[in-house]
Amino acid sequence: MFINFFYLLKREGVPVSITEWMTLMEALSKGMAASSLTSFYYLARAILVKSETNFDKYDLAFSKYFQGIETPAQISDQVLNWLENSLPPLDMNIDLEERLKYQLENLDLNELKKTFEERLKEQKAEHHGGSKWVGTGGTSPFGHSGYHPGGIRVGGASLRRSAVKVAGERKYYEFRGDETLGVRQFEVALRKLRQFTTRLEGPKDLLDLDTTISETCNNAGKLKLVWTRPSKNSVKVILLMDSGGSMGPYYRLCNQLFTAVNKTTQFKSMEIYYFHNCVYDQLYLTPTCRQSESIKTEEFLRTHNSDHKLIFVGDATMAPSELTEVNGIIDWGMTNDEPGLTWLERLAHHFPHNVWLNPVAETYWESSSSYTIQLIKKVFPMFELTVDGLEQAVKKLKVRQ
Amino acid sequence: MTTNFSRFEGTEDYIVSEDLRNSVNVAVALSKPLLLKGEPGTGKTLLAQSIAKALGLQLIIWNIKSTTKAQDGLYVYDTVQRLYDTQFGNKDVSDIKQYIKLGKLGEAFTSEQQVVLLIDEIDKADLEFPNDLLWELDVMNFHIPETSETITAKNRPIVIITSNAEKELPDPFLRRCIFHYISFPEADMMEQIIKVHYPDLENTLLNEALKAFYWIRSQHNLHKKPSTSELLDWVQALSAGGISPDHIYQELPFLGTLLKKNQDFDTILRRVHNRGTGENQQTGTRIFRNW
Ligand SMILES: Nc1ncnc2c1ncn2[C@@H]1O[C@H](COP(=O)(O)OP(=O)(O)O)[C@@H](O)[C@H]1O
Ligand SMILES: [Mg+2]
């Protein structure tokens, strides 16, 4: 049954709803796929898939479901020739439409494939019109330009870039973002991190109702309007992200947070810096941690006052010496005059609103192999990098440590 | 069965891909809002104009800002004016109608002719904004309690909604839309777009500019990648400035036209400098490649 495509989409992780499926059925009943699998590919995608991050999953499902449909058992050139001579489309009456809709809903694709191959074998001559044979302009589900809504295109303009091939190209692979849901959840959590103030610059164009009422009363009932500035979010955020090798497994998770933070336009300012395992005298501007794109931590501290909220993101997992010893820095050929922990304490002291988000599950934090986590946890309030953890962290960020 | 609706075929000043054209026609035929997503400069706003032009319909634009509320699109009741008038005016303040001002959606509903309604940059608004519009977009009417009036669409407008993908949109809203993602144009499509605007541009200049443009876009960590609009300004500057094509890729003249953020400007200058020495050859792969 055609409905299996719906379930296959769901299984591949495309969040399709019945509402959307019904819309697709309506579109098909209006003849909008023009009986071509390529049109169907785009039509169904436009109706069923609402984010480019799910296009790849759609492509996968489509390839699986329609596998081989367009090139069953090597269509011979002769068959293609027949199909090229199209008849004008049939003028369909309602009855027929209803019938076709019924057929569509009850179409078994494997059966369709099998029948198609059989008919190809049976069919010896060119055929136009009618409802059984492969040809053009009829109501058989095979061939093109016909009006079988579930029809299979076996020729026509888009032969060279068949829908299944388009799907097979998977050109939306890079857009894949299994994390989209997470991003929105992170965003919602981050929204709670706000602090409204009206003491910023800008025109006073908001009616201050309470003051207006009391002023008008004071004015013996004669209206006196009082205007105020709309309140603005005054929160400034600094994100310091570990981009070291051990963070690899958490790439997706961190990327979600990164995306959410970047999308949150409500902060007064938002800056991101990177480090490798621990912060020393340099902070990097890019996750590749290159010398040529870095700033001195001292300068960073000088140019950022203490009202910024500091969010660390890292697994806090490293050799203890990286935290506790002079020259413990992991990067080859680099030195540090002060232990990493001293730098972390300095940052925590400078920015009293601080938290550390850790992608490592909390259950591992107390294990004996997580010594460095325990050390860092003494300096920063630490939370799991999950939606819940972020919510708690946001609460913590509102108060001075 | 042939469906009865006007078909959008495109206009000569807008380059439209075939599947985008199909999506437009599907949305029109099914009377569903068309949600267009894509980075800035991919021609989302312009598409709405092109549709209106091609179908000979009026275009009503509702520009969404971070402070826009769904209510603004329906109507606003100017209570302050009314309050003022009770005190100082000589108008009949009991006639509330004169203080009701229809918003863009209201305008679209009351228009005698079918219109194209563009809700531009919906993602700028609050996260819940799209949900607040669901009902009105579905039933195509709304009620004004102050005047006990119901505004019903005389003609269902063609609704085009754009998003720069700054925020995810809520699911119930998405379920009701036809969705189209406009990918950033590849070089050959971009060439066509530029030619629409500057038909007389010299080919070598155009090719060099495109090469430099896509090189810049491939660099990772830009705060804002240059888009079509900036490219159009840039080729105009290059052409007007009489820049010789073989200097374009090497020297990136008028770079400020392409990159508006100082940090990006510096990043690119540094990388142009390193380009020759072979130090910094990598192009923009995933941001977290080295984690
Ligand atoms: N397909 C296109 N055809 C013609 N011009 C285009 C096209 N896409 C973009 N442009 C040019 O790029 C500019 C930006 O397009 P716009 O519609 O404002 O983008 P968006 O709304 O997606 O940010 C337009 O003014 C137009 O000059
Ligand atoms: Mg726009």
XYZ file of C-alpha atoms and ligand atoms in Angstrom:
720
model
C 0.000 0.000 0.000
C 1.076 3.518 -0.817
C 0.560 4.494 2.813
C 3.715 2.537 3.538
C 5.686 5.423 2.113
C 4.251 7.492 4.946
C 5.462 4.996 7.525
C 8.810 4.660 5.849
C 9.259 8.428 6.065
C 8.431 8.295 9.725
C 10.847 5.455 10.251
C 13.614 7.457 8.571
C 12.879 10.219 11.056
C 10.947 12.686 8.904
C 8.278 14.108 11.213
C 5.286 13.801 8.869
C 1.795 14.265 10.206
C -1.547 12.971 9.028
C -2.572 16.550 8.198
C 0.270 16.799 5.727
C -0.416 13.359 4.308
C -4.012 14.366 3.642
C -2.807 17.497 1.914
C -0.643 15.341 -0.321
C -3.610 13.125 -1.146
C -5.597 16.223 -2.045
C -2.803 17.443 -4.291
C -2.574 14.059 -6.013
C -6.308 13.961 -6.550
C -5.984 17.322 -8.286
C -3.528 15.727 -10.666
C -0.656 17.802 -9.405
C 2.005 15.147 -9.697
C 1.166 14.836 -13.385
C 1.830 11.112 -13.085
C 5.522 11.645 -13.079
C 7.660 10.300 -10.317
C 9.883 13.360 -10.542
C 6.973 15.729 -10.046
C 5.812 13.473 -7.264
C 9.225 13.687 -5.619
C 9.106 17.487 -5.450
C 5.405 17.702 -4.699
C 5.549 15.294 -1.796
C 8.677 16.931 -0.458
C 7.161 20.424 -0.539
C 4.112 19.181 1.330
C 5.611 16.673 3.740
C 9.061 17.968 4.656
C 9.362 21.273 6.451
C 13.053 21.647 6.953
C 16.044 21.226 4.679
C 17.644 19.319 7.537
C 15.179 16.508 6.790
C 15.631 16.493 3.014
C 18.307 13.850 3.290
C 16.100 11.531 5.288
C 13.377 12.087 2.739
C 15.808 11.180 -0.038
C 16.746 7.993 1.759
C 13.148 6.968 2.276
C 12.279 7.843 -1.290
C 15.178 5.805 -2.686
C 14.227 2.833 -0.576
C 10.572 2.969 -1.447
C 10.833 3.629 -5.134
C 14.003 1.627 -5.603
C 14.330 0.524 -9.203
C 10.888 1.741 -10.138
C 12.045 3.910 -12.950
C 14.383 1.471 -14.535
C 12.720 -1.877 -14.097
C 14.542 -4.668 -15.851
C 16.219 -2.463 -18.422
C 13.463 -0.782 -20.353
C 14.270 -1.351 -23.973
C 14.758 1.530 -26.354
C 11.669 0.426 -28.159
C 9.513 0.892 -25.083
C 10.982 4.332 -24.626
C 10.116 5.125 -28.195
C 6.503 4.239 -27.657
C 6.377 6.476 -24.674
C 7.809 9.455 -26.458
C 4.734 9.837 -28.616
C 2.429 11.264 -26.019
C -1.303 11.651 -26.396
C -2.985 14.782 -24.998
C -4.059 14.259 -21.379
C -7.381 12.639 -20.728
C -10.207 14.856 -19.548
C -11.063 13.175 -16.320
C -14.494 13.193 -14.785
C -15.170 13.019 -11.077
C -16.124 9.392 -11.126
C -12.889 8.375 -12.615
C -11.028 10.536 -10.186
C -12.720 8.837 -7.266
C -11.894 5.484 -8.696
C -8.301 6.396 -9.163
C -8.056 7.752 -5.673
C -9.341 4.461 -4.428
C -6.844 2.604 -6.535
C -4.058 4.810 -5.348
C -4.866 4.186 -1.752
C -4.909 0.498 -2.372
C -1.914 0.260 -4.574
C 0.701 -2.197 -3.552
C 3.973 -1.035 -4.896
C 5.637 -4.393 -5.175
C 2.665 -5.673 -6.993
C 2.792 -2.646 -9.227
C 6.421 -3.330 -10.005
C 5.760 -6.962 -10.698
C 2.817 -6.239 -12.944
C 4.830 -3.632 -14.755
C 7.602 -6.053 -15.552
C 5.108 -8.670 -16.623
C 3.328 -6.269 -18.909
C 6.564 -5.156 -20.409
C 7.240 -8.769 -21.223
C 3.750 -9.346 -22.554
C 3.593 -6.182 -24.516
C 4.877 -6.543 -27.986
C 3.541 -3.466 -29.708
C 3.197 0.253 -29.187
C 0.125 1.278 -27.271
C -1.716 4.532 -26.630
C -4.855 5.039 -24.563
C -6.713 2.280 -22.748
C -6.047 1.262 -19.206
C -3.890 -1.784 -19.117
C -0.812 -1.445 -21.218
C 2.269 0.660 -20.877
C 1.813 3.728 -23.039
C 0.917 7.344 -22.877
C -2.231 9.275 -22.154
C -4.173 6.444 -20.568
C -5.158 5.646 -17.025
C -2.864 2.712 -16.557
C -0.479 3.357 -13.702
C 2.379 2.856 -16.114
C 3.790 5.275 -18.599
C 3.617 9.040 -18.402
C 1.303 12.004 -18.971
C -1.561 9.752 -18.019
C -3.777 10.474 -15.089
C -3.154 7.595 -12.833
C -2.254 9.474 -9.678
C 0.010 6.740 -8.423
C 1.464 6.205 -11.835
C 5.011 5.457 -12.553
C 6.937 7.488 -15.019
C 8.950 5.459 -17.408
C 9.912 8.113 -19.884
C 9.556 11.741 -20.787
C 11.664 14.791 -20.214
C 13.141 13.919 -16.865
C 14.362 10.487 -17.787
C 17.984 11.396 -17.417
C 17.541 12.844 -13.960
C 15.033 10.436 -12.575
C 13.478 11.146 -9.216
C 15.063 8.103 -7.674
C 18.411 9.263 -8.945
C 17.809 12.756 -7.652
C 16.955 11.217 -4.318
C 19.976 8.964 -4.596
C 22.302 11.907 -5.045
C 21.549 12.886 -1.474
C 22.669 16.413 -2.006
C 21.099 17.529 1.227
C 23.321 15.287 3.295
C 25.193 18.255 4.704
C 22.028 19.910 5.872
C 21.148 16.899 7.938
C 20.546 18.062 11.442
C 19.143 15.346 13.597
C 19.609 17.921 16.280
C 17.012 20.440 15.118
C 14.623 19.604 17.883
C 17.391 20.003 20.380
C 18.299 23.371 18.957
C 14.820 24.718 19.515
C 14.775 23.334 23.037
C 18.140 24.892 23.774
C 16.857 28.159 22.379
C 13.843 28.101 24.631
C 16.089 27.438 27.616
C 18.419 30.271 26.653
C 15.514 32.664 26.376
C 15.154 32.493 30.111
C 18.536 34.128 30.381
C 17.368 37.661 30.164
C 17.424 40.729 32.220
C 15.306 43.566 31.080
C 16.275 47.123 31.595
C 14.725 50.343 30.430
C 17.797 52.354 31.147
C 19.252 52.080 27.698
C 19.313 54.669 24.990
C 16.454 54.933 22.484
C 13.232 56.887 22.070
C 10.585 56.899 24.783
C 7.726 55.504 22.773
C 5.990 53.154 25.149
C 3.015 54.298 27.184
C 3.709 53.825 30.863
C 0.204 52.931 31.912
C 0.631 52.839 35.674
C 2.361 56.187 35.892
C -0.117 57.659 33.411
C -2.996 56.669 35.660
C -1.479 58.076 38.804
C -0.313 61.260 37.076
C -3.761 61.751 35.550
C -5.319 61.359 38.988
C -2.875 63.870 40.388
C -3.865 66.105 37.524
C -7.490 66.144 38.692
C -8.602 63.674 36.076
C -7.165 65.577 33.161
C -5.189 63.165 31.019
C -1.467 63.272 31.407
C 0.429 60.756 29.313
C 3.739 59.385 30.516
C 6.050 57.688 28.065
C 8.905 55.375 28.740
C 11.523 53.389 26.857
C 10.738 49.820 25.918
C 12.740 47.428 28.001
C 15.697 45.717 26.406
C 17.654 42.664 27.296
C 20.943 43.737 28.790
C 22.546 40.330 29.080
C 26.038 39.911 27.682
C 27.291 36.386 27.174
C 30.718 34.897 26.623
C 30.982 31.298 25.534
C 34.286 29.484 25.942
C 34.323 26.185 24.126
C 36.757 23.331 24.383
C 37.731 22.205 20.915
C 40.153 19.522 21.976
C 40.274 16.006 20.585
C 38.393 14.365 23.434
C 35.387 16.526 22.604
C 34.958 14.639 19.314
C 32.115 12.393 20.455
C 30.183 15.436 21.629
C 30.510 17.285 18.346
C 26.793 17.092 17.567
C 25.676 18.133 20.987
C 27.996 21.108 21.090
C 27.003 22.070 17.603
C 23.381 22.191 18.766
C 24.233 24.526 21.571
C 26.416 26.580 19.266
C 23.582 26.882 16.753
C 21.061 27.802 19.422
C 23.334 30.420 20.909
C 24.001 31.893 17.502
C 20.325 32.064 16.715
C 19.473 33.776 19.930
C 19.551 37.363 18.843
C 18.195 38.687 22.080
C 21.459 39.162 23.969
C 23.077 42.538 24.097
C 26.295 40.833 23.095
C 27.468 37.304 22.519
C 31.044 36.215 21.968
C 32.605 32.815 21.431
C 36.195 31.791 22.076
C 37.889 28.431 21.996
C 40.522 26.590 23.973
C 42.167 23.207 23.962
C 41.374 21.268 27.161
C 42.140 24.176 29.472
C 42.532 27.939 29.208
C 46.037 29.359 29.620
C 47.416 32.682 28.484
C 45.711 32.561 25.079
C 42.173 32.241 23.812
C 41.468 31.265 20.227
C 39.050 32.904 17.835
C 38.398 29.734 15.849
C 37.919 26.100 16.836
C 41.094 25.152 14.993
C 43.061 26.910 17.763
C 45.706 28.554 15.614
C 48.261 30.962 16.980
C 47.546 33.385 14.169
C 43.935 33.706 15.268
C 44.154 34.181 18.993
C 44.120 36.829 21.677
C 45.933 37.064 24.986
C 43.749 35.997 27.890
C 45.003 39.014 29.847
C 43.842 41.350 27.132
C 40.523 39.526 26.982
C 40.072 40.090 30.723
C 41.023 43.738 30.444
C 38.486 44.378 27.685
C 35.557 42.487 29.212
C 34.091 43.727 32.458
C 32.589 41.553 35.125
C 28.953 41.940 34.093
C 29.393 39.411 31.287
C 27.991 35.963 31.891
C 30.590 33.302 31.321
C 29.635 29.890 29.980
C 32.308 27.224 29.677
C 31.614 24.216 27.499
C 34.020 21.327 27.858
C 34.416 17.767 29.007
C 36.918 18.854 31.659
C 38.762 15.665 30.897
C 42.545 15.802 30.612
C 45.737 14.794 32.322
C 45.782 16.265 35.849
C 49.116 17.896 35.090
C 47.433 20.058 32.460
C 45.538 21.680 35.280
C 47.979 21.639 38.121
C 51.462 22.112 36.727
C 53.576 24.767 35.124
C 54.192 23.761 31.492
C 51.465 21.152 31.745
C 49.848 22.399 28.550
C 49.026 19.613 26.134
C 49.980 21.383 22.910
C 53.360 20.399 21.636
C 55.987 23.109 21.876
C 53.917 25.428 24.033
C 54.593 26.454 27.601
C 52.609 27.925 30.454
C 54.081 29.897 33.330
C 51.101 29.311 35.536
C 49.066 26.131 36.050
C 45.788 25.883 34.134
C 43.787 25.865 37.334
C 45.157 29.297 38.226
C 43.827 30.636 34.919
C 40.442 29.054 35.485
C 40.233 30.530 38.984
C 41.192 33.917 37.594
C 38.371 33.735 35.035
C 35.856 32.594 37.642
C 36.902 35.432 39.887
C 36.710 38.010 37.116
C 33.268 36.903 35.938
C 31.169 36.170 39.019
C 28.304 34.914 36.844
C 29.708 31.691 35.532
C 28.866 28.068 34.790
C 30.526 25.067 33.202
C 28.477 22.875 30.863
C 29.790 19.363 30.541
C 28.705 16.973 27.773
C 29.942 14.052 29.877
C 27.009 12.452 31.688
C 26.867 13.421 35.341
C 27.011 9.805 36.483
C 30.676 9.675 35.468
C 31.770 12.826 37.235
C 32.547 11.166 40.546
C 34.438 8.191 39.159
C 38.123 7.996 40.037
C 39.140 8.526 36.415
C 37.381 11.880 36.380
C 39.767 13.617 38.734
C 40.030 16.743 36.570
C 36.254 17.077 36.392
C 36.191 17.125 40.170
C 38.912 19.768 40.295
C 37.135 22.059 37.848
C 33.802 21.478 39.520
C 35.250 23.149 42.602
C 35.884 26.282 40.569
C 32.731 26.466 38.437
C 29.194 25.271 39.094
C 28.991 22.376 36.638
C 25.928 21.156 34.734
C 25.284 18.466 32.185
C 25.005 19.715 28.629
C 21.392 18.691 28.234
C 18.256 20.758 27.967
C 17.621 20.226 31.671
C 21.190 21.023 32.558
C 21.089 24.190 30.508
C 17.925 25.278 32.268
C 19.551 24.840 35.648
C 22.673 26.595 34.420
C 20.636 29.554 33.215
C 19.137 29.865 36.696
C 22.583 29.716 38.222
C 23.896 32.365 35.829
C 21.466 34.886 37.224
C 23.178 34.927 40.588
C 26.764 35.729 41.508
C 28.908 32.776 42.454
C -9.445 16.934 -13.952
C -7.796 20.236 -14.652
C -7.364 22.518 -11.700
C -8.382 26.076 -12.095
C -5.754 28.470 -10.888
C -3.447 31.019 -12.350
C -0.038 29.610 -13.020
C 3.135 31.339 -12.007
C 5.636 31.030 -14.821
C 8.221 33.527 -13.603
C 9.142 37.015 -14.721
C 12.028 38.174 -16.842
C 13.709 40.004 -13.976
C 13.656 36.993 -11.679
C 15.548 33.767 -12.238
C 13.436 30.939 -10.907
C 14.359 27.275 -10.764
C 11.815 24.764 -11.956
C 11.137 23.192 -8.593
C 10.676 26.592 -6.970
C 8.156 27.449 -9.661
C 6.366 24.179 -8.954
C 6.267 24.854 -5.234
C 4.681 28.236 -5.889
C 2.011 26.665 -8.057
C 1.339 23.884 -5.581
C 0.868 26.415 -2.787
C -1.444 28.531 -4.916
C -3.486 25.541 -6.050
C -3.873 24.174 -2.535
C -4.461 27.627 -0.997
C -1.710 27.069 1.532
C 0.905 29.552 2.653
C 4.251 29.049 0.935
C 7.103 29.130 3.405
C 10.414 30.107 1.813
C 13.572 29.501 3.717
C 17.113 30.314 2.737
C 19.983 32.524 3.730
C 19.665 36.264 3.100
C 19.968 37.296 -0.519
C 18.579 34.123 -2.047
C 15.720 36.102 -3.576
C 12.906 35.260 -1.183
C 11.478 38.755 -0.933
C 11.935 39.330 -4.621
C 10.041 36.129 -5.420
C 6.886 37.497 -3.803
C 7.202 40.574 -5.978
C 7.755 38.434 -9.021
C 4.654 36.348 -8.256
C 2.518 39.449 -7.813
C 3.837 40.873 -11.053
C 3.404 37.669 -13.030
C -0.168 37.149 -11.850
C -1.054 40.822 -12.070
C -1.997 41.076 -8.401
C -1.364 43.713 -5.787
C 1.395 42.924 -3.301
C 0.916 43.666 0.373
C 4.091 43.431 2.429
C 4.106 42.818 6.146
C 7.647 43.305 7.400
C 8.205 41.450 10.629
C 10.450 42.887 13.328
C 11.494 41.496 16.686
C 8.709 43.494 18.355
C 5.933 42.573 15.914
C 2.896 40.900 17.447
C 0.379 38.797 15.560
C -2.292 41.257 16.623
C -0.549 44.041 14.677
C -1.371 42.200 11.480
C -5.070 42.065 12.264
C -5.916 45.475 13.650
C -4.872 47.968 16.259
C -7.281 49.849 18.443
C -5.862 53.284 19.007
C -7.007 53.735 22.590
C -4.599 56.545 23.227
C -6.037 58.658 20.406
C -9.514 57.946 21.693
C -8.528 58.925 25.205
C -7.045 62.104 23.836
C -10.174 62.853 21.873
C -12.381 62.407 24.952
C -10.405 65.152 26.589
C -9.432 67.549 23.862
C -11.077 66.482 20.635
C -14.433 67.345 19.214
C -14.957 63.995 17.507
C -17.680 61.550 18.398
C -15.645 59.183 20.540
C -18.499 56.703 20.823
C -17.832 55.718 17.217
C -15.104 53.212 17.975
C -14.721 52.277 14.348
C -12.654 55.313 13.604
C -10.056 54.144 16.108
C -9.730 50.692 14.593
C -6.901 50.501 12.094
C -6.530 47.337 10.062
C -3.123 45.669 9.866
C -1.615 44.062 6.791
C -3.567 40.851 7.165
C -6.745 42.860 7.626
C -5.884 44.856 4.538
C -5.336 41.700 2.522
C -8.642 40.241 3.700
C -10.692 43.299 2.841
C -9.176 43.899 -0.581
C -11.678 43.674 -3.438
C -9.178 41.804 -5.593
C -7.103 38.805 -4.634
C -3.714 39.978 -3.395
C -0.310 38.482 -2.718
C 0.463 38.860 0.987
C 4.144 38.704 1.855
C 4.940 38.064 5.507
C 8.609 38.895 5.333
C 11.197 37.488 7.748
C 8.809 35.778 10.111
C 11.706 34.378 12.123
C 12.575 37.875 13.375
C 9.577 37.825 15.685
C 9.064 36.038 18.956
C 9.254 32.227 18.915
C 5.491 31.925 19.351
C 4.499 34.514 16.759
C 3.741 32.051 13.929
C 1.456 30.024 16.187
C -0.509 33.135 17.020
C -1.344 33.573 13.348
C -2.444 29.987 12.684
C -6.115 30.459 13.226
C -6.507 33.546 11.067
C -4.486 32.038 8.237
C -6.551 28.862 8.386
C -10.051 30.267 8.476
C -9.169 33.531 6.757
C -11.197 35.679 9.104
C -10.943 37.378 12.481
C -13.220 39.100 14.913
C -12.958 42.616 16.289
C -14.705 42.524 19.677
C -14.599 46.309 20.078
C -16.930 46.783 17.130
C -18.449 43.287 17.040
C -17.298 43.039 13.462
C -15.921 39.983 11.711
C -13.457 40.590 8.945
C -13.609 37.760 6.408
C -11.362 37.435 3.407
C -13.242 38.398 0.274
C -10.598 36.619 -1.754
C -8.187 34.209 -0.215
C -4.811 35.928 -0.523
C -1.766 34.096 -1.843
C 0.390 34.015 1.262
C 4.172 33.976 0.953
C 6.172 33.717 4.152
C 9.938 34.092 4.276
C 12.436 33.030 6.899
C 16.169 33.554 7.110
C 16.293 30.581 9.424
C 17.419 32.509 12.449
C 14.953 30.594 14.548
C 13.202 27.277 14.172
C 9.509 27.691 13.494
C 6.901 25.813 15.534
C 5.562 22.496 14.178
C 1.819 23.273 14.080
C 2.627 26.245 11.906
C 4.911 24.253 9.624
C 2.306 21.546 9.117
C 0.037 24.048 7.394
C 2.609 25.380 4.980
C 4.083 24.304 1.697
C 7.802 24.438 2.246
C 10.559 25.415 -0.123
C 14.208 25.764 0.716
C 16.081 28.054 -1.650
C 19.690 26.916 -1.672
C 22.308 29.556 -2.187
C 22.681 29.789 -5.980
C 25.610 27.984 -7.568
C 27.938 29.931 -9.778
C 26.093 29.376 -13.070
C 22.747 30.429 -11.657
C 24.415 33.380 -9.974
C 25.846 34.376 -13.330
C 22.335 34.510 -14.751
C 21.101 36.550 -11.803
C 23.873 39.091 -12.245
C 23.161 39.316 -15.942
C 19.540 40.129 -15.191
C 20.770 43.170 -13.323
C 23.810 44.089 -15.426
C 23.288 42.685 -18.903
C 26.315 44.509 -20.312
C 28.868 43.314 -17.812
C 32.115 42.105 -19.319
C 32.429 38.317 -19.108
C 35.981 38.049 -17.790
C 35.237 40.546 -15.049
C 32.121 38.616 -14.123
C 33.957 35.294 -14.007
C 36.812 36.630 -11.903
C 34.374 38.296 -9.532
C 32.423 35.055 -9.168
C 35.597 33.092 -8.519
C 36.657 35.519 -5.787
C 33.152 35.673 -4.359
C 32.809 31.913 -3.974
C 36.297 31.687 -2.544
C 35.351 34.173 0.147
C 32.116 32.352 0.855
C 34.011 29.094 1.282
C 36.082 30.546 4.110
C 35.006 29.315 7.492
C 34.191 31.443 10.483
C 32.865 34.469 8.692
C 30.309 36.238 10.818
C 28.323 37.119 7.767
C 28.937 35.506 4.410
C 28.475 37.930 1.534
C 25.195 37.390 -0.288
C 23.743 38.142 -3.698
C 22.965 41.767 -2.864
C 26.554 42.434 -1.833
C 27.873 40.652 -4.916
C 25.678 42.832 -7.116
C 27.049 45.962 -5.438
C 30.555 44.631 -5.757
C 30.480 43.859 -9.479
C 29.027 47.304 -10.017
C 31.858 48.874 -8.049
C 34.448 46.791 -9.904
C 32.991 47.720 -13.234
C 32.591 51.403 -12.409
C 36.064 51.532 -10.876
C 37.569 50.185 -14.083
C 39.319 47.372 -12.235
C 41.266 45.056 -14.490
C 39.821 41.527 -14.200
C 43.165 39.853 -13.441
C 43.515 41.878 -10.227
C 40.164 40.906 -8.811
C 40.929 37.496 -7.353
C 44.459 38.461 -6.263
C 43.696 41.770 -4.597
C 39.984 41.783 -3.811
C 39.486 45.490 -4.450
C 36.519 47.221 -2.747
C 36.339 44.324 -0.310
C 34.322 46.516 2.047
C 31.386 46.257 -0.341
C 31.284 42.500 0.228
C 32.153 42.269 3.904
C 30.432 44.620 6.266
C 31.916 43.345 9.494
C 35.399 44.524 10.403
C 36.334 41.148 11.826
C 35.396 39.399 8.573
C 37.281 41.990 6.584
C 40.428 41.350 8.612
C 40.017 37.575 8.465
C 39.790 37.601 4.683
C 42.676 40.029 4.240
C 44.831 37.812 6.427
C 43.860 34.738 4.448
C 44.391 36.425 1.095
C 47.841 37.235 2.344
C 48.475 33.636 3.402
C 46.923 32.231 0.257
C 50.139 32.714 -1.683
C 52.375 31.128 0.946
C 50.280 27.992 0.979
C 49.789 28.148 4.728
C 46.082 28.573 4.869
C 44.648 26.553 2.058
C 41.761 24.961 3.784
C 38.314 26.100 2.875
C 35.227 26.210 4.956
C 34.500 22.784 6.205
C 32.541 22.084 9.304
C 33.104 24.471 12.107
C 33.899 21.830 14.654
C 36.067 19.712 12.429
C 38.887 19.500 14.914
C 37.051 18.594 18.071
N 16.630 34.617 -8.513
C 16.957 35.921 -8.601
N 16.747 36.610 -9.743
C 17.088 37.918 -9.815
N 17.651 38.623 -8.830
C 17.892 38.001 -7.665
C 17.545 36.622 -7.490
N 17.890 36.245 -6.245
C 18.416 37.327 -5.641
N 18.436 38.393 -6.498
C 18.985 39.730 -6.198
O 19.429 39.697 -4.851
C 18.793 40.725 -4.084
C 18.392 40.150 -2.758
O 17.226 39.398 -2.915
P 16.110 39.363 -1.808
O 14.856 38.926 -2.431
O 16.086 40.639 -1.057
O 16.708 38.217 -0.892
P 16.137 37.637 0.468
O 14.757 38.183 0.659
O 16.170 36.166 0.273
O 17.106 38.068 1.522
C 17.588 41.153 -4.898
O 17.351 42.507 -4.760
C 17.989 40.840 -6.297
O 18.648 41.956 -6.839
Mg 14.223 39.446 2.208
